[in-house]
């Protein structure tokens, strides 16, 4: 029987997940569909029950449901529990189980830049995205992680949970040259917002600047970092790899990520290359 998958969120119309997964279904000869479903917060429980009854084989969860979905699920794995957020749901008989592929998706993208495992890493931000990435960096064998954030208390809390070091933003700005990899996870950096989450004047040329934002494909943070002589990595890879890990959990097949990064980059209207 034809299988079907979904992504639920509010808003949802701009999601690139249906394009990505349907392309991978086609490439791998699978008879399956992937449907965007607009679900408002007040309808989440009913939508969840509908997905269950109507036989979805799995689905992605995006904003604002990543936490609210948890009590509805049959269970969640350790990764989702540590992050207190779910982005991928897999059917198990008559229930659904949750996991989270965002952090590992980022780390897989980072690995394409061939970083040394003893790289000194600065993570900017202490919200949900930073949380997932800091746990995944540890799982990926990156031990030297420092967290800085506008609200220092949140950096301290996240650092103590993940065995990382907190640093005040002013000190991180001053000592930016000490880091090999700088990862920007805050919501600063979206198209209209020219502000930077951290001043880059002390960055070391040749270090790697990574942004989790993929639309725009080149954020003000990455533009500025490139001007300072940094290598750069945008958020397209993270988006594609979080989807690829979900796809493999659903189908057992590893999809073609390299080609998808190109396709998504083209869809976003650019020819940006990570370098
Ligand atoms: P997400 O789940 O996308 O990470 P979040 O949990 O709301 O979202 O976290 C947003 C992150 O962006 C936080 O680190 C936030 O800093 P605070 O903890 O100080 O709020 C950061 N952030 C948002 N707007 C910012 C701004 N204008 N300057 C610096 N950091 C900002």
mmCIF file of C-alpha atoms and ligand atoms in Angstrom:
data_model
loop_
_atom_site.group_PDB
_atom_site.id
_atom_site.type_symbol
_atom_site.label_atom_id
_atom_site.label_comp_id
_atom_site.label_asym_id
_atom_site.label_seq_id
_atom_site.Cartn_x
_atom_site.Cartn_y
_atom_site.Cartn_z
ATOM 1 C CA UNK A 1 0.000 0.000 0.000
ATOM 2 C CA UNK A 2 1.159 3.536 -0.701
ATOM 3 C CA UNK A 3 2.782 5.094 2.360
ATOM 4 C CA UNK A 4 2.407 8.704 3.350
ATOM 5 C CA UNK A 5 4.315 11.110 5.534
ATOM 6 C CA UNK A 6 3.726 14.706 6.598
ATOM 7 C CA UNK A 7 5.163 17.829 8.147
ATOM 8 C CA UNK A 8 3.004 19.712 10.622
ATOM 9 C CA UNK A 9 3.533 23.336 11.635
ATOM 10 C CA UNK A 10 2.073 26.819 11.776
ATOM 11 C CA UNK A 11 2.941 28.381 9.358
ATOM 12 C CA UNK A 12 3.791 25.545 6.950
ATOM 13 C CA UNK A 13 3.334 26.735 3.361
ATOM 14 C CA UNK A 14 7.006 27.669 2.888
ATOM 15 C CA UNK A 15 8.402 24.368 4.145
ATOM 16 C CA UNK A 16 10.878 22.745 1.759
ATOM 17 C CA UNK A 17 10.473 19.331 3.433
ATOM 18 C CA UNK A 18 7.750 18.080 1.036
ATOM 19 C CA UNK A 19 9.959 18.882 -1.981
ATOM 20 C CA UNK A 20 12.978 17.223 -0.354
ATOM 21 C CA UNK A 21 11.288 14.002 0.769
ATOM 22 C CA UNK A 22 9.212 13.559 -2.384
ATOM 23 C CA UNK A 23 12.376 13.933 -4.442
ATOM 24 C CA UNK A 24 14.079 11.278 -2.323
ATOM 25 C CA UNK A 25 11.045 8.934 -2.558
ATOM 26 C CA UNK A 26 11.198 9.257 -6.340
ATOM 27 C CA UNK A 27 14.966 8.812 -6.533
ATOM 28 C CA UNK A 28 14.705 5.637 -4.464
ATOM 29 C CA UNK A 29 11.680 4.186 -6.269
ATOM 30 C CA UNK A 30 9.426 4.343 -3.188
ATOM 31 C CA UNK A 31 5.664 4.607 -3.594
ATOM 32 C CA UNK A 32 5.094 7.311 -0.966
ATOM 33 C CA UNK A 33 3.870 10.891 -0.534
ATOM 34 C CA UNK A 34 4.850 13.703 1.782
ATOM 35 C CA UNK A 35 2.192 16.271 2.666
ATOM 36 C CA UNK A 36 2.463 19.680 4.390
ATOM 37 C CA UNK A 37 -0.299 20.026 6.989
ATOM 38 C CA UNK A 38 -1.170 23.358 8.562
ATOM 39 C CA UNK A 39 -1.956 22.697 12.228
ATOM 40 C CA UNK A 40 -2.773 25.512 14.633
ATOM 41 C CA UNK A 41 -1.707 25.009 18.271
ATOM 42 C CA UNK A 42 -5.290 24.551 19.501
ATOM 43 C CA UNK A 43 -5.797 21.696 16.983
ATOM 44 C CA UNK A 44 -2.605 19.777 17.705
ATOM 45 C CA UNK A 45 -4.190 16.939 19.693
ATOM 46 C CA UNK A 46 -6.882 16.292 17.097
ATOM 47 C CA UNK A 47 -4.380 16.538 14.266
ATOM 48 C CA UNK A 48 -2.145 14.015 16.033
ATOM 49 C CA UNK A 49 -5.030 11.572 16.430
ATOM 50 C CA UNK A 50 -5.951 12.031 12.790
ATOM 51 C CA UNK A 51 -2.395 11.261 11.649
ATOM 52 C CA UNK A 52 -2.529 8.107 13.744
ATOM 53 C CA UNK A 53 -5.926 6.918 12.527
ATOM 54 C CA UNK A 54 -5.364 7.859 8.894
ATOM 55 C CA UNK A 55 -2.178 5.802 8.848
ATOM 56 C CA UNK A 56 0.704 8.234 8.444
ATOM 57 C CA UNK A 57 3.963 6.262 8.542
ATOM 58 C CA UNK A 58 5.786 9.178 10.128
ATOM 59 C CA UNK A 59 5.953 12.953 10.166
ATOM 60 C CA UNK A 60 8.132 15.964 10.859
ATOM 61 C CA UNK A 61 7.185 18.514 13.469
ATOM 62 C CA UNK A 62 8.118 22.141 13.078
ATOM 63 C CA UNK A 63 7.388 25.374 14.927
ATOM 64 C CA UNK A 64 5.491 25.876 17.186
ATOM 65 C CA UNK A 65 4.773 22.225 18.021
ATOM 66 C CA UNK A 66 8.198 20.759 18.804
ATOM 67 C CA UNK A 67 7.590 20.684 22.577
ATOM 68 C CA UNK A 68 3.792 20.523 22.678
ATOM 69 C CA UNK A 69 3.786 17.240 20.723
ATOM 70 C CA UNK A 70 5.770 15.380 23.421
ATOM 71 C CA UNK A 71 2.943 14.484 25.857
ATOM 72 C CA UNK A 72 0.868 13.140 22.955
ATOM 73 C CA UNK A 73 3.523 10.684 21.735
ATOM 74 C CA UNK A 74 3.865 7.025 22.746
ATOM 75 C CA UNK A 75 7.471 7.746 23.713
ATOM 76 C CA UNK A 76 10.568 9.768 22.901
ATOM 77 C CA UNK A 77 14.211 8.720 22.667
ATOM 78 C CA UNK A 78 17.141 10.090 24.717
ATOM 79 C CA UNK A 79 18.063 12.688 22.087
ATOM 80 C CA UNK A 80 14.590 14.234 22.081
ATOM 81 C CA UNK A 81 14.435 14.005 25.886
ATOM 82 C CA UNK A 82 17.738 15.886 26.294
ATOM 83 C CA UNK A 83 16.523 18.585 23.906
ATOM 84 C CA UNK A 84 12.975 18.603 25.253
ATOM 85 C CA UNK A 85 11.865 18.899 21.622
ATOM 86 C CA UNK A 86 10.810 16.554 18.818
ATOM 87 C CA UNK A 87 11.238 17.180 15.084
ATOM 88 C CA UNK A 88 10.730 13.638 13.737
ATOM 89 C CA UNK A 89 8.047 11.077 14.522
ATOM 90 C CA UNK A 90 8.179 7.417 13.510
ATOM 91 C CA UNK A 91 5.241 5.012 13.602
ATOM 92 C CA UNK A 92 5.558 1.984 15.810
ATOM 93 C CA UNK A 93 2.451 -0.183 15.388
ATOM 94 C CA UNK A 94 -0.479 1.748 16.788
ATOM 95 C CA UNK A 95 1.539 4.601 18.237
ATOM 96 C CA UNK A 96 4.142 7.187 17.276
ATOM 97 C CA UNK A 97 7.592 7.692 18.802
ATOM 98 C CA UNK A 98 9.542 10.950 18.734
ATOM 99 C CA UNK A 99 13.168 11.781 18.125
ATOM 100 C CA UNK A 100 15.134 14.864 17.181
ATOM 101 C CA UNK A 101 17.496 15.000 14.201
ATOM 102 C CA UNK A 102 18.270 18.749 14.218
ATOM 103 C CA UNK A 103 21.484 18.650 16.275
ATOM 104 C CA UNK A 104 22.933 15.615 14.517
ATOM 105 C CA UNK A 105 21.902 17.178 11.193
ATOM 106 C CA UNK A 106 24.016 20.217 12.016
ATOM 107 C CA UNK A 107 27.007 18.091 13.018
ATOM 108 C CA UNK A 108 26.807 16.039 9.794
ATOM 109 C CA UNK A 109 26.806 19.283 7.845
ATOM 110 C CA UNK A 110 29.786 20.540 9.867
ATOM 111 C CA UNK A 111 31.688 17.317 9.135
ATOM 112 C CA UNK A 112 31.547 18.083 5.398
ATOM 113 C CA UNK A 113 34.016 20.905 6.176
ATOM 114 C CA UNK A 114 36.440 18.345 7.681
ATOM 115 C CA UNK A 115 36.974 20.020 11.065
ATOM 116 C CA UNK A 116 39.546 18.615 13.500
ATOM 117 C CA UNK A 117 37.872 16.963 16.483
ATOM 118 C CA UNK A 118 39.973 19.069 18.872
ATOM 119 C CA UNK A 119 38.677 22.292 17.262
ATOM 120 C CA UNK A 120 37.912 25.055 19.753
ATOM 121 C CA UNK A 121 34.240 25.796 19.173
ATOM 122 C CA UNK A 122 32.219 28.872 20.126
ATOM 123 C CA UNK A 123 28.452 28.428 20.090
ATOM 124 C CA UNK A 124 26.474 31.686 19.985
ATOM 125 C CA UNK A 125 23.005 31.346 21.498
ATOM 126 C CA UNK A 126 21.397 29.237 24.193
ATOM 127 C CA UNK A 127 17.902 28.565 22.834
ATOM 128 C CA UNK A 128 16.389 25.369 21.465
ATOM 129 C CA UNK A 129 18.652 25.199 18.421
ATOM 130 C CA UNK A 130 21.829 25.751 20.449
ATOM 131 C CA UNK A 131 20.671 23.089 22.864
ATOM 132 C CA UNK A 132 20.349 20.438 20.162
ATOM 133 C CA UNK A 133 23.666 21.358 18.596
ATOM 134 C CA UNK A 134 25.609 21.391 21.862
ATOM 135 C CA UNK A 135 24.445 17.863 22.742
ATOM 136 C CA UNK A 136 25.170 16.650 19.200
ATOM 137 C CA UNK A 137 28.671 18.186 19.204
ATOM 138 C CA UNK A 138 29.451 16.187 22.337
ATOM 139 C CA UNK A 139 28.052 13.023 20.769
ATOM 140 C CA UNK A 140 30.161 13.752 17.694
ATOM 141 C CA UNK A 141 33.361 13.845 19.760
ATOM 142 C CA UNK A 142 33.860 17.625 19.858
ATOM 143 C CA UNK A 143 34.948 18.253 23.440
ATOM 144 C CA UNK A 144 36.054 21.877 23.424
ATOM 145 C CA UNK A 145 32.804 23.843 23.299
ATOM 146 C CA UNK A 146 32.210 27.331 24.738
ATOM 147 C CA UNK A 147 28.720 28.842 24.853
ATOM 148 C CA UNK A 148 27.995 32.564 24.777
ATOM 149 C CA UNK A 149 24.608 34.244 24.783
ATOM 150 C CA UNK A 150 23.004 37.676 25.115
ATOM 151 C CA UNK A 151 21.440 36.428 28.376
ATOM 152 C CA UNK A 152 24.466 34.971 30.153
ATOM 153 C CA UNK A 153 22.430 32.934 32.666
ATOM 154 C CA UNK A 154 21.044 30.795 29.835
ATOM 155 C CA UNK A 155 24.573 30.163 28.524
ATOM 156 C CA UNK A 156 25.592 29.039 32.022
ATOM 157 C CA UNK A 157 22.626 26.693 32.321
ATOM 158 C CA UNK A 158 23.161 25.064 28.940
ATOM 159 C CA UNK A 159 26.927 24.796 29.462
ATOM 160 C CA UNK A 160 26.487 23.035 32.792
ATOM 161 C CA UNK A 161 24.078 20.525 31.243
ATOM 162 C CA UNK A 162 26.350 19.694 28.313
ATOM 163 C CA UNK A 163 29.754 19.895 30.019
ATOM 164 C CA UNK A 164 30.695 23.009 28.029
ATOM 165 C CA UNK A 165 32.120 26.354 29.172
ATOM 166 C CA UNK A 166 29.998 29.508 29.426
ATOM 167 C CA UNK A 167 31.490 32.863 28.393
ATOM 168 C CA UNK A 168 30.136 36.417 28.602
ATOM 169 C CA UNK A 169 29.460 37.928 25.194
ATOM 170 C CA UNK A 170 31.954 40.795 25.653
ATOM 171 C CA UNK A 171 34.726 38.355 26.524
ATOM 172 C CA UNK A 172 33.844 36.081 23.589
ATOM 173 C CA UNK A 173 34.004 39.082 21.236
ATOM 174 C CA UNK A 174 37.386 40.054 22.655
ATOM 175 C CA UNK A 175 38.769 36.479 22.436
ATOM 176 C CA UNK A 176 37.139 35.477 19.144
ATOM 177 C CA UNK A 177 40.568 34.767 17.639
ATOM 178 C CA UNK A 178 40.960 31.825 20.058
ATOM 179 C CA UNK A 179 38.234 29.834 18.291
ATOM 180 C CA UNK A 180 38.522 27.587 15.237
ATOM 181 C CA UNK A 181 34.758 27.271 14.651
ATOM 182 C CA UNK A 182 32.052 29.838 15.451
ATOM 183 C CA UNK A 183 28.460 28.632 15.236
ATOM 184 C CA UNK A 184 25.640 31.170 15.130
ATOM 185 C CA UNK A 185 22.330 29.696 16.349
ATOM 186 C CA UNK A 186 20.337 32.800 17.288
ATOM 187 C CA UNK A 187 17.383 34.220 15.426
ATOM 188 C CA UNK A 188 19.465 37.305 14.514
ATOM 189 C CA UNK A 189 20.480 36.939 10.889
ATOM 190 C CA UNK A 190 17.192 36.688 9.102
ATOM 191 C CA UNK A 191 16.840 38.723 5.914
ATOM 192 C CA UNK A 192 15.734 42.141 7.113
ATOM 193 C CA UNK A 193 17.851 42.079 10.224
ATOM 194 C CA UNK A 194 21.294 43.477 9.601
ATOM 195 C CA UNK A 195 22.377 43.149 13.230
ATOM 196 C CA UNK A 196 25.043 40.605 14.144
ATOM 197 C CA UNK A 197 24.806 38.419 17.242
ATOM 198 C CA UNK A 198 28.502 39.118 17.940
ATOM 199 C CA UNK A 199 31.112 41.583 16.660
ATOM 200 C CA UNK A 200 33.492 39.793 14.288
ATOM 201 C CA UNK A 201 36.428 42.220 14.280
ATOM 202 C CA UNK A 202 38.666 39.851 16.279
ATOM 203 C CA UNK A 203 37.911 36.680 14.331
ATOM 204 C CA UNK A 204 40.888 34.701 13.042
ATOM 205 C CA UNK A 205 41.120 34.511 9.241
ATOM 206 C CA UNK A 206 40.837 30.893 8.166
ATOM 207 C CA UNK A 207 38.537 29.943 11.034
ATOM 208 C CA UNK A 208 35.117 28.540 10.144
ATOM 209 C CA UNK A 209 31.893 30.533 10.619
ATOM 210 C CA UNK A 210 28.688 28.469 10.511
ATOM 211 C CA UNK A 211 25.103 29.722 10.565
ATOM 212 C CA UNK A 212 22.027 27.555 11.092
ATOM 213 C CA UNK A 213 19.852 29.952 9.088
ATOM 214 C CA UNK A 214 19.364 28.836 5.467
ATOM 215 C CA UNK A 215 17.024 31.497 4.182
ATOM 216 C CA UNK A 216 18.680 33.828 3.235
ATOM 217 C CA UNK A 217 21.387 31.441 2.122
ATOM 218 C CA UNK A 218 24.040 34.017 2.969
ATOM 219 C CA UNK A 219 23.212 35.768 6.232
ATOM 220 C CA UNK A 220 24.755 39.081 7.330
ATOM 221 C CA UNK A 221 26.811 37.018 9.831
ATOM 222 C CA UNK A 222 28.291 34.855 7.057
ATOM 223 C CA UNK A 223 28.858 37.821 4.742
ATOM 224 C CA UNK A 224 30.760 39.675 7.423
ATOM 225 C CA UNK A 225 32.729 36.551 8.406
ATOM 226 C CA UNK A 226 33.751 36.017 4.812
ATOM 227 C CA UNK A 227 34.938 39.623 4.570
ATOM 228 C CA UNK A 228 37.125 38.905 7.614
ATOM 229 C CA UNK A 229 38.681 35.927 5.803
ATOM 230 C CA UNK A 230 36.676 33.101 7.422
ATOM 231 C CA UNK A 231 35.524 29.927 5.739
ATOM 232 C CA UNK A 232 31.733 29.729 5.860
ATOM 233 C CA UNK A 233 28.984 27.126 6.184
ATOM 234 C CA UNK A 234 25.323 28.058 5.798
ATOM 235 C CA UNK A 235 22.233 26.293 7.173
ATOM 236 C CA UNK A 236 21.215 24.394 4.001
ATOM 237 C CA UNK A 237 23.347 21.397 4.977
ATOM 238 C CA UNK A 238 21.787 21.218 8.437
ATOM 239 C CA UNK A 239 18.310 21.316 6.903
ATOM 240 C CA UNK A 240 19.136 18.570 4.402
ATOM 241 C CA UNK A 241 20.910 16.308 6.893
ATOM 242 C CA UNK A 242 18.187 16.586 9.563
ATOM 243 C CA UNK A 243 15.822 15.436 6.806
ATOM 244 C CA UNK A 244 18.180 12.686 5.642
ATOM 245 C CA UNK A 245 18.419 11.223 9.159
ATOM 246 C CA UNK A 246 14.607 11.294 9.404
ATOM 247 C CA UNK A 247 14.299 9.705 5.930
ATOM 248 C CA UNK A 248 16.602 6.875 6.959
ATOM 249 C CA UNK A 249 14.603 6.274 10.161
ATOM 250 C CA UNK A 250 11.410 6.056 8.087
ATOM 251 C CA UNK A 251 12.660 3.995 5.152
ATOM 252 C CA UNK A 252 16.007 2.440 6.076
ATOM 253 C CA UNK A 253 17.546 4.191 3.042
ATOM 254 C CA UNK A 254 20.320 6.817 3.098
ATOM 255 C CA UNK A 255 19.282 9.460 0.534
ATOM 256 C CA UNK A 256 21.570 11.544 -1.697
ATOM 257 C CA UNK A 257 22.384 14.596 0.432
ATOM 258 C CA UNK A 258 24.961 16.228 -1.811
ATOM 259 C CA UNK A 259 22.597 16.595 -4.757
ATOM 260 C CA UNK A 260 19.812 17.774 -2.422
ATOM 261 C CA UNK A 261 21.998 20.563 -0.982
ATOM 262 C CA UNK A 262 22.441 21.824 -4.555
ATOM 263 C CA UNK A 263 18.722 21.542 -5.340
ATOM 264 C CA UNK A 264 17.668 23.376 -2.166
ATOM 265 C CA UNK A 265 20.277 26.079 -2.752
ATOM 266 C CA UNK A 266 18.887 26.598 -6.267
ATOM 267 C CA UNK A 267 15.324 26.693 -4.902
ATOM 268 C CA UNK A 268 16.377 29.417 -2.487
ATOM 269 C CA UNK A 269 17.564 31.395 -5.469
ATOM 270 C CA UNK A 270 21.277 31.243 -4.976
ATOM 271 C CA UNK A 271 24.541 29.764 -6.043
ATOM 272 C CA UNK A 272 26.135 30.157 -2.631
ATOM 273 C CA UNK A 273 28.819 27.605 -1.931
ATOM 274 C CA UNK A 274 30.262 26.743 1.424
ATOM 275 C CA UNK A 275 33.990 27.336 1.321
HETATM 276 P P1 LIG B 1 15.485 28.762 19.017
HETATM 277 O O1 LIG B 1 14.677 27.575 19.442
HETATM 278 O O2 LIG B 1 15.301 29.138 17.576
HETATM 279 O O3 LIG B 1 16.929 28.656 19.394
HETATM 280 P P2 LIG B 1 14.878 30.473 21.269
HETATM 281 O O4 LIG B 1 14.834 29.317 22.190
HETATM 282 O O5 LIG B 1 13.831 31.536 21.398
HETATM 283 O O6 LIG B 1 14.807 30.010 19.755
HETATM 284 O O7 LIG B 1 16.335 31.142 21.358
HETATM 285 C C1 LIG B 1 16.684 32.230 20.602
HETATM 286 C C2 LIG B 1 18.174 32.520 20.793
HETATM 287 O O8 LIG B 1 18.487 33.686 20.028
HETATM 288 C C3 LIG B 1 18.569 32.846 22.228
HETATM 289 O O9 LIG B 1 19.907 32.466 22.446
HETATM 290 C C4 LIG B 1 18.410 34.371 22.254
HETATM 291 O O10 LIG B 1 19.145 35.029 23.261
HETATM 292 P P3 LIG B 1 18.488 35.268 24.730
HETATM 293 O O11 LIG B 1 18.608 33.981 25.465
HETATM 294 O O12 LIG B 1 19.294 36.348 25.315
HETATM 295 O O13 LIG B 1 17.046 35.669 24.480
HETATM 296 C C5 LIG B 1 18.993 34.706 20.909
HETATM 297 N N1 LIG B 1 18.576 36.005 20.408
HETATM 298 C C6 LIG B 1 17.366 36.362 19.929
HETATM 299 N N2 LIG B 1 17.352 37.647 19.555
HETATM 300 C C7 LIG B 1 18.605 38.141 19.794
HETATM 301 C C8 LIG B 1 19.241 39.404 19.593
HETATM 302 N N3 LIG B 1 18.584 40.444 19.084
HETATM 303 N N4 LIG B 1 20.561 39.516 19.952
HETATM 304 C C9 LIG B 1 21.235 38.478 20.465
HETATM 305 N N5 LIG B 1 20.682 37.241 20.671
HETATM 306 C C10 LIG B 1 19.389 37.071 20.333
#
